[in-house]
């Protein structure tokens, strides 16, 4: 079994998605199918030893859909792209042709209606027979050329029993056409008393005109919702300047190989990921991190594809090329996120799948009711024409098109908007979940603080000098990856303090480290580590510093404490505001840290954090998150994603703070590039915005149908004399799709 994602062409509406899903799910060896109308993609899990793309295409091909493979960079295969462009151009041509005609007919209709109601309006200027004849010709073109997809919808319904939105419009407009045709033609051949009082050619023309316009506008805006990826792909440099055998040559970026030396001139785009080996510069990474300030890059620093060099120049060694580059991975991730389904969509899908058949039944019942009950009061001919108008109106207004667009378009815009601001969302479910979060758990080091502690004080209890004390500690810390270790090693290097050889080394998770130098066993770590070894030390002296937010690093031998090095990590300038913003959103902030209790409390008080859970071992962080969840909290956990991974996974939403660019973007539900906690606030706002957009969309999509169907059915006729002209049904239907897509697009313009 393996999962494949394919591009689908030929989809016209949300109900197509459910038709495709149903048909593909029935194919043997297919385990699961998920079709997204918004992105026009299908995710199919099938056994590829028993079935293939061809088989699947055989099944959906007869219904007018095509599945095609997607290449790794995310762009669809050339064939499907051209097909898409053709479809787009065709839709545009049809709109340009039918719209002026539809508008003219619409005005004439209004005139005719107006002349009958108001005395001031002059009589309809065109003789009815002429109007009918012209109408007949235009309606024929409208139906069989412009409205081809809808005619195919009827055919499909008749042949395969699958009904979608096209079927509804097709049956609706075709019925109006057929009726008008018969009352126009029958009197020519049979002398009949059935005079063509009123034909509905105009309805056919105007409905098809409006719906085609709606489809076109929808296609245009749908393209706009997905332009975040296009923007990212445009960041990709086309060529790279590589040094081969001592000479600089320009080659296409896809020919760059790992290990190539690449020259970056001022103002040039960085073509692949790599490490600088020569020169230095400032690099504008705003397109990947959302941070406007260029970042300084020196030898050994990493650079990533898609970013732009400013004024300096440098040479770097390519470490990641092609689909492994940061940019390529982000694009893939965004694409997958945009194509994923929000849980709320499941309900919508269920509704759409029963919607079309239900509407057909309602329309049928309505027609029969008009004929039977209406005839008693209005006479057959009048009742028949009301029945037909209602039948057509229901079919047209009930199209679940807006319903199908409501969720995916908002998700596409939301995910894309996030990407532009350095907020990478893994899937729609995460984005949906995030707006329900009421508790945010943050790591102290690197999240609230800079994550770059510095040495601020040495308390020496030994007969050694401070330098010797630092030397021993730094030698041991050289083996550790902890930010505290870096602080001490950096200090030693800056002060030219010698580093000795460490023989046995062991890191004690969440407490410190131990190792042997020249045969002596040392411990470096926090109070817990010391207490566990029964070592006494001056708590009071330590408290004086921890109360000011300093972290104690205690050095001891097996039988006594030698000294304490205090390190301090500065609070990030944006932390305080970000915490205040979270509070304003009604969210409780909890700091979870392995650091000393007092130190943690002090830092928490600086930034206004409500709750502190300190001295937690890495393996216990997950448990603490779980406890919060058991108490009914919906928890988002922000951490560095390295030793916090289990806690991130446990949280309802795991948020990785990516400092630098080598973040594991797959490790969390949300990755905040640039590692800035104020982005967490933005991410939550983005989620709120997107969910609000979805709810508004669903509301509008439903309201059109809830109000429209009874109105079109003529339910209000006995009360107020209201019947909905199918022309307005067509207009309302087009408007609903367009308003849903525009509402989604509005998210793009909003401030995060
Ligand atoms: P956090 O990521 O919240 O700092 P850790 O589990 O990484 O949590 O560390 C918890 C505590 O253990 C640190 O605050 C520090 O006191 C101690 N510690 C961990 N590693 C080291 C180390 N290499 N040197 C000194 N102390 C350490
Ligand atoms: Mg940590």
PDB file of N, CA, C and O in Angstrom, residues 660-694:
ATOM      1  N   UNK A 660      17.570  29.672  13.000  1.00  0.00           N
ATOM      2  CA  UNK A 660      18.417  29.207  11.927  1.00  0.00           C
ATOM      3  C   UNK A 660      17.550  28.520  10.909  1.00  0.00           C
ATOM      4  O   UNK A 660      16.319  28.582  10.968  1.00  0.00           O
ATOM      5  N   UNK A 661      18.165  27.837   9.975  1.00  0.00           N
ATOM      6  CA  UNK A 661      17.363  27.318   8.893  1.00  0.00           C
ATOM      7  C   UNK A 661      17.362  25.807   8.838  1.00  0.00           C
ATOM      8  O   UNK A 661      16.680  25.227   8.015  1.00  0.00           O
ATOM      9  N   UNK A 662      18.149  25.178   9.744  1.00  0.00           N
ATOM     10  CA  UNK A 662      18.148  23.716   9.693  1.00  0.00           C
ATOM     11  C   UNK A 662      17.088  23.141  10.626  1.00  0.00           C
ATOM     12  O   UNK A 662      17.338  22.235  11.387  1.00  0.00           O
ATOM     13  N   UNK A 663      15.909  23.716  10.584  1.00  0.00           N
ATOM     14  CA  UNK A 663      14.823  23.191  11.392  1.00  0.00           C
ATOM     15  C   UNK A 663      14.270  21.946  10.729  1.00  0.00           C
ATOM     16  O   UNK A 663      14.197  21.878   9.516  1.00  0.00           O
ATOM     17  N   UNK A 664      13.861  21.022  11.569  1.00  0.00           N
ATOM     18  CA  UNK A 664      13.183  19.858  11.031  1.00  0.00           C
ATOM     19  C   UNK A 664      11.741  20.268  10.802  1.00  0.00           C
ATOM     20  O   UNK A 664      10.931  20.255  11.722  1.00  0.00           O
ATOM     21  N   UNK A 665      11.410  20.676   9.569  1.00  0.00           N
ATOM     22  CA  UNK A 665      10.077  21.233   9.343  1.00  0.00           C
ATOM     23  C   UNK A 665       8.984  20.179   9.406  1.00  0.00           C
ATOM     24  O   UNK A 665       7.820  20.498   9.436  1.00  0.00           O
ATOM     25  N   UNK A 666       9.388  18.908   9.435  1.00  0.00           N
ATOM     26  CA  UNK A 666       8.375  17.863   9.499  1.00  0.00           C
ATOM     27  C   UNK A 666       7.999  17.527  10.946  1.00  0.00           C
ATOM     28  O   UNK A 666       7.015  16.861  11.210  1.00  0.00           O
ATOM     29  N   UNK A 667       8.810  18.008  11.890  1.00  0.00           N
ATOM     30  CA  UNK A 667       8.678  17.514  13.258  1.00  0.00           C
ATOM     31  C   UNK A 667       7.477  18.060  14.021  1.00  0.00           C
ATOM     32  O   UNK A 667       7.052  17.469  14.995  1.00  0.00           O
ATOM     33  N   UNK A 668       6.930  19.175  13.589  1.00  0.00           N
ATOM     34  CA  UNK A 668       5.843  19.768  14.363  1.00  0.00           C
ATOM     35  C   UNK A 668       4.677  20.127  13.461  1.00  0.00           C
ATOM     36  O   UNK A 668       4.809  20.164  12.240  1.00  0.00           O
ATOM     37  N   UNK A 669       3.549  20.396  14.073  1.00  0.00           N
ATOM     38  CA  UNK A 669       2.368  20.790  13.301  1.00  0.00           C
ATOM     39  C   UNK A 669       2.573  22.148  12.664  1.00  0.00           C
ATOM     40  O   UNK A 669       2.123  22.423  11.566  1.00  0.00           O
ATOM     41  N   UNK A 670       3.280  23.000  13.414  1.00  0.00           N
ATOM     42  CA  UNK A 670       3.548  24.337  12.916  1.00  0.00           C
ATOM     43  C   UNK A 670       5.016  24.658  13.157  1.00  0.00           C
ATOM     44  O   UNK A 670       5.555  24.357  14.217  1.00  0.00           O
ATOM     45  N   UNK A 671       5.655  25.223  12.175  1.00  0.00           N
ATOM     46  CA  UNK A 671       7.033  25.642  12.344  1.00  0.00           C
ATOM     47  C   UNK A 671       7.094  27.154  12.189  1.00  0.00           C
ATOM     48  O   UNK A 671       6.563  27.701  11.231  1.00  0.00           O
ATOM     49  N   UNK A 672       7.695  27.802  13.183  1.00  0.00           N
ATOM     50  CA  UNK A 672       7.834  29.247  13.106  1.00  0.00           C
ATOM     51  C   UNK A 672       9.261  29.561  12.703  1.00  0.00           C
ATOM     52  O   UNK A 672      10.191  29.366  13.477  1.00  0.00           O
ATOM     53  N   UNK A 673       9.446  29.987  11.477  1.00  0.00           N
ATOM     54  CA  UNK A 673      10.792  30.283  11.002  1.00  0.00           C
ATOM     55  C   UNK A 673      11.268  31.582  11.632  1.00  0.00           C
ATOM     56  O   UNK A 673      10.524  32.529  11.764  1.00  0.00           O
ATOM     57  N   UNK A 674      12.531  31.582  12.015  1.00  0.00           N
ATOM     58  CA  UNK A 674      13.060  32.783  12.640  1.00  0.00           C
ATOM     59  C   UNK A 674      12.941  32.699  14.150  1.00  0.00           C
ATOM     60  O   UNK A 674      13.508  33.511  14.866  1.00  0.00           O
ATOM     61  N   UNK A 675      12.221  31.699  14.634  1.00  0.00           N
ATOM     62  CA  UNK A 675      12.199  31.401  16.062  1.00  0.00           C
ATOM     63  C   UNK A 675      11.752  32.534  16.959  1.00  0.00           C
ATOM     64  O   UNK A 675      12.312  32.773  18.011  1.00  0.00           O
ATOM     65  N   UNK A 676      10.727  33.235  16.542  1.00  0.00           N
ATOM     66  CA  UNK A 676      10.309  34.398  17.285  1.00  0.00           C
ATOM     67  C   UNK A 676       8.928  34.117  17.878  1.00  0.00           C
ATOM     68  O   UNK A 676       8.014  33.708  17.177  1.00  0.00           O
ATOM     69  N   UNK A 677       8.791  34.327  19.177  1.00  0.00           N
ATOM     70  CA  UNK A 677       7.543  33.935  19.821  1.00  0.00           C
ATOM     71  C   UNK A 677       6.362  34.819  19.416  1.00  0.00           C
ATOM     72  O   UNK A 677       5.207  34.397  19.467  1.00  0.00           O
ATOM     73  N   UNK A 678       6.643  36.032  18.953  1.00  0.00           N
ATOM     74  CA  UNK A 678       5.523  36.867  18.512  1.00  0.00           C
ATOM     75  C   UNK A 678       4.859  36.253  17.276  1.00  0.00           C
ATOM     76  O   UNK A 678       3.714  36.551  16.957  1.00  0.00           O
ATOM     77  N   UNK A 679       5.586  35.378  16.610  1.00  0.00           N
ATOM     78  CA  UNK A 679       4.994  34.683  15.477  1.00  0.00           C
ATOM     79  C   UNK A 679       3.945  33.678  15.918  1.00  0.00           C
ATOM     80  O   UNK A 679       3.032  33.342  15.173  1.00  0.00           O
ATOM     81  N   UNK A 680       4.121  33.203  17.142  1.00  0.00           N
ATOM     82  CA  UNK A 680       3.142  32.271  17.687  1.00  0.00           C
ATOM     83  C   UNK A 680       1.782  32.964  17.800  1.00  0.00           C
ATOM     84  O   UNK A 680       0.739  32.387  17.502  1.00  0.00           O
ATOM     85  N   UNK A 681       1.838  34.221  18.218  1.00  0.00           N
ATOM     86  CA  UNK A 681       0.615  35.004  18.310  1.00  0.00           C
ATOM     87  C   UNK A 681       0.003  35.156  16.919  1.00  0.00           C
ATOM     88  O   UNK A 681      -1.193  34.970  16.721  1.00  0.00           O
ATOM     89  N   UNK A 682       0.870  35.441  15.956  1.00  0.00           N
ATOM     90  CA  UNK A 682       0.393  35.591  14.583  1.00  0.00           C
ATOM     91  C   UNK A 682      -0.222  34.291  14.075  1.00  0.00           C
ATOM     92  O   UNK A 682      -1.237  34.301  13.380  1.00  0.00           O
ATOM     93  N   UNK A 683       0.415  33.181  14.436  1.00  0.00           N
ATOM     94  CA  UNK A 683      -0.097  31.885  13.988  1.00  0.00           C
ATOM     95  C   UNK A 683      -1.502  31.654  14.533  1.00  0.00           C
ATOM     96  O   UNK A 683      -2.387  31.171  13.821  1.00  0.00           O
ATOM     97  N   UNK A 684      -1.710  32.012  15.802  1.00  0.00           N
ATOM     98  CA  UNK A 684      -3.031  31.824  16.402  1.00  0.00           C
ATOM     99  C   UNK A 684      -4.041  32.756  15.743  1.00  0.00           C
ATOM    100  O   UNK A 684      -5.155  32.354  15.420  1.00  0.00           O
ATOM    101  N   UNK A 685      -3.611  33.985  15.491  1.00  0.00           N
ATOM    102  CA  UNK A 685      -4.514  34.916  14.797  1.00  0.00           C
ATOM    103  C   UNK A 685      -4.868  34.393  13.407  1.00  0.00           C
ATOM    104  O   UNK A 685      -6.015  34.477  12.972  1.00  0.00           O
ATOM    105  N   UNK A 686      -3.863  33.840  12.742  1.00  0.00           N
ATOM    106  CA  UNK A 686      -4.089  33.292  11.404  1.00  0.00           C
ATOM    107  C   UNK A 686      -5.139  32.192  11.464  1.00  0.00           C
ATOM    108  O   UNK A 686      -6.047  32.119  10.637  1.00  0.00           O
ATOM    109  N   UNK A 687      -4.997  31.345  12.485  1.00  0.00           N
ATOM    110  CA  UNK A 687      -5.944  30.254  12.645  1.00  0.00           C
ATOM    111  C   UNK A 687      -7.349  30.794  12.913  1.00  0.00           C
ATOM    112  O   UNK A 687      -8.330  30.342  12.303  1.00  0.00           O
ATOM    113  N   UNK A 688      -7.448  31.778  13.802  1.00  0.00           N
ATOM    114  CA  UNK A 688      -8.751  32.388  14.093  1.00  0.00           C
ATOM    115  C   UNK A 688      -9.372  32.966  12.836  1.00  0.00           C
ATOM    116  O   UNK A 688     -10.548  32.790  12.550  1.00  0.00           O
ATOM    117  N   UNK A 689      -8.535  33.686  12.092  1.00  0.00           N
ATOM    118  CA  UNK A 689      -8.974  34.334  10.870  1.00  0.00           C
ATOM    119  C   UNK A 689      -9.494  33.314   9.860  1.00  0.00           C
ATOM    120  O   UNK A 689     -10.548  33.490   9.271  1.00  0.00           O
ATOM    121  N   UNK A 690      -8.707  32.256   9.685  1.00  0.00           N
ATOM    122  CA  UNK A 690      -9.080  31.249   8.694  1.00  0.00           C
ATOM    123  C   UNK A 690     -10.381  30.549   9.092  1.00  0.00           C
ATOM    124  O   UNK A 690     -11.271  30.359   8.270  1.00  0.00           O
ATOM    125  N   UNK A 691     -10.479  30.214  10.383  1.00  0.00           N
ATOM    126  CA  UNK A 691     -11.685  29.516  10.825  1.00  0.00           C
ATOM    127  C   UNK A 691     -12.908  30.423  10.734  1.00  0.00           C
ATOM    128  O   UNK A 691     -13.991  29.989  10.374  1.00  0.00           O
ATOM    129  N   UNK A 692     -12.713  31.698  11.058  1.00  0.00           N
ATOM    130  CA  UNK A 692     -13.823  32.632  10.926  1.00  0.00           C
ATOM    131  C   UNK A 692     -14.252  32.702   9.457  1.00  0.00           C
ATOM    132  O   UNK A 692     -15.430  32.667   9.132  1.00  0.00           O
ATOM    133  N   UNK A 693     -13.247  32.772   8.576  1.00  0.00           N
ATOM    134  CA  UNK A 693     -13.523  32.798   7.141  1.00  0.00           C
ATOM    135  C   UNK A 693     -14.329  31.576   6.710  1.00  0.00           C
ATOM    136  O   UNK A 693     -15.318  31.696   5.982  1.00  0.00           O
ATOM    137  N   UNK A 694     -13.921  30.410   7.203  1.00  0.00           N
ATOM    138  CA  UNK A 694     -14.619  29.173   6.833  1.00  0.00           C
ATOM    139  C   UNK A 694     -16.065  29.216   7.329  1.00  0.00           C
ATOM    140  O   UNK A 694     -16.998  28.879   6.602  1.00  0.00           O
TER     141      UNK A 694
END
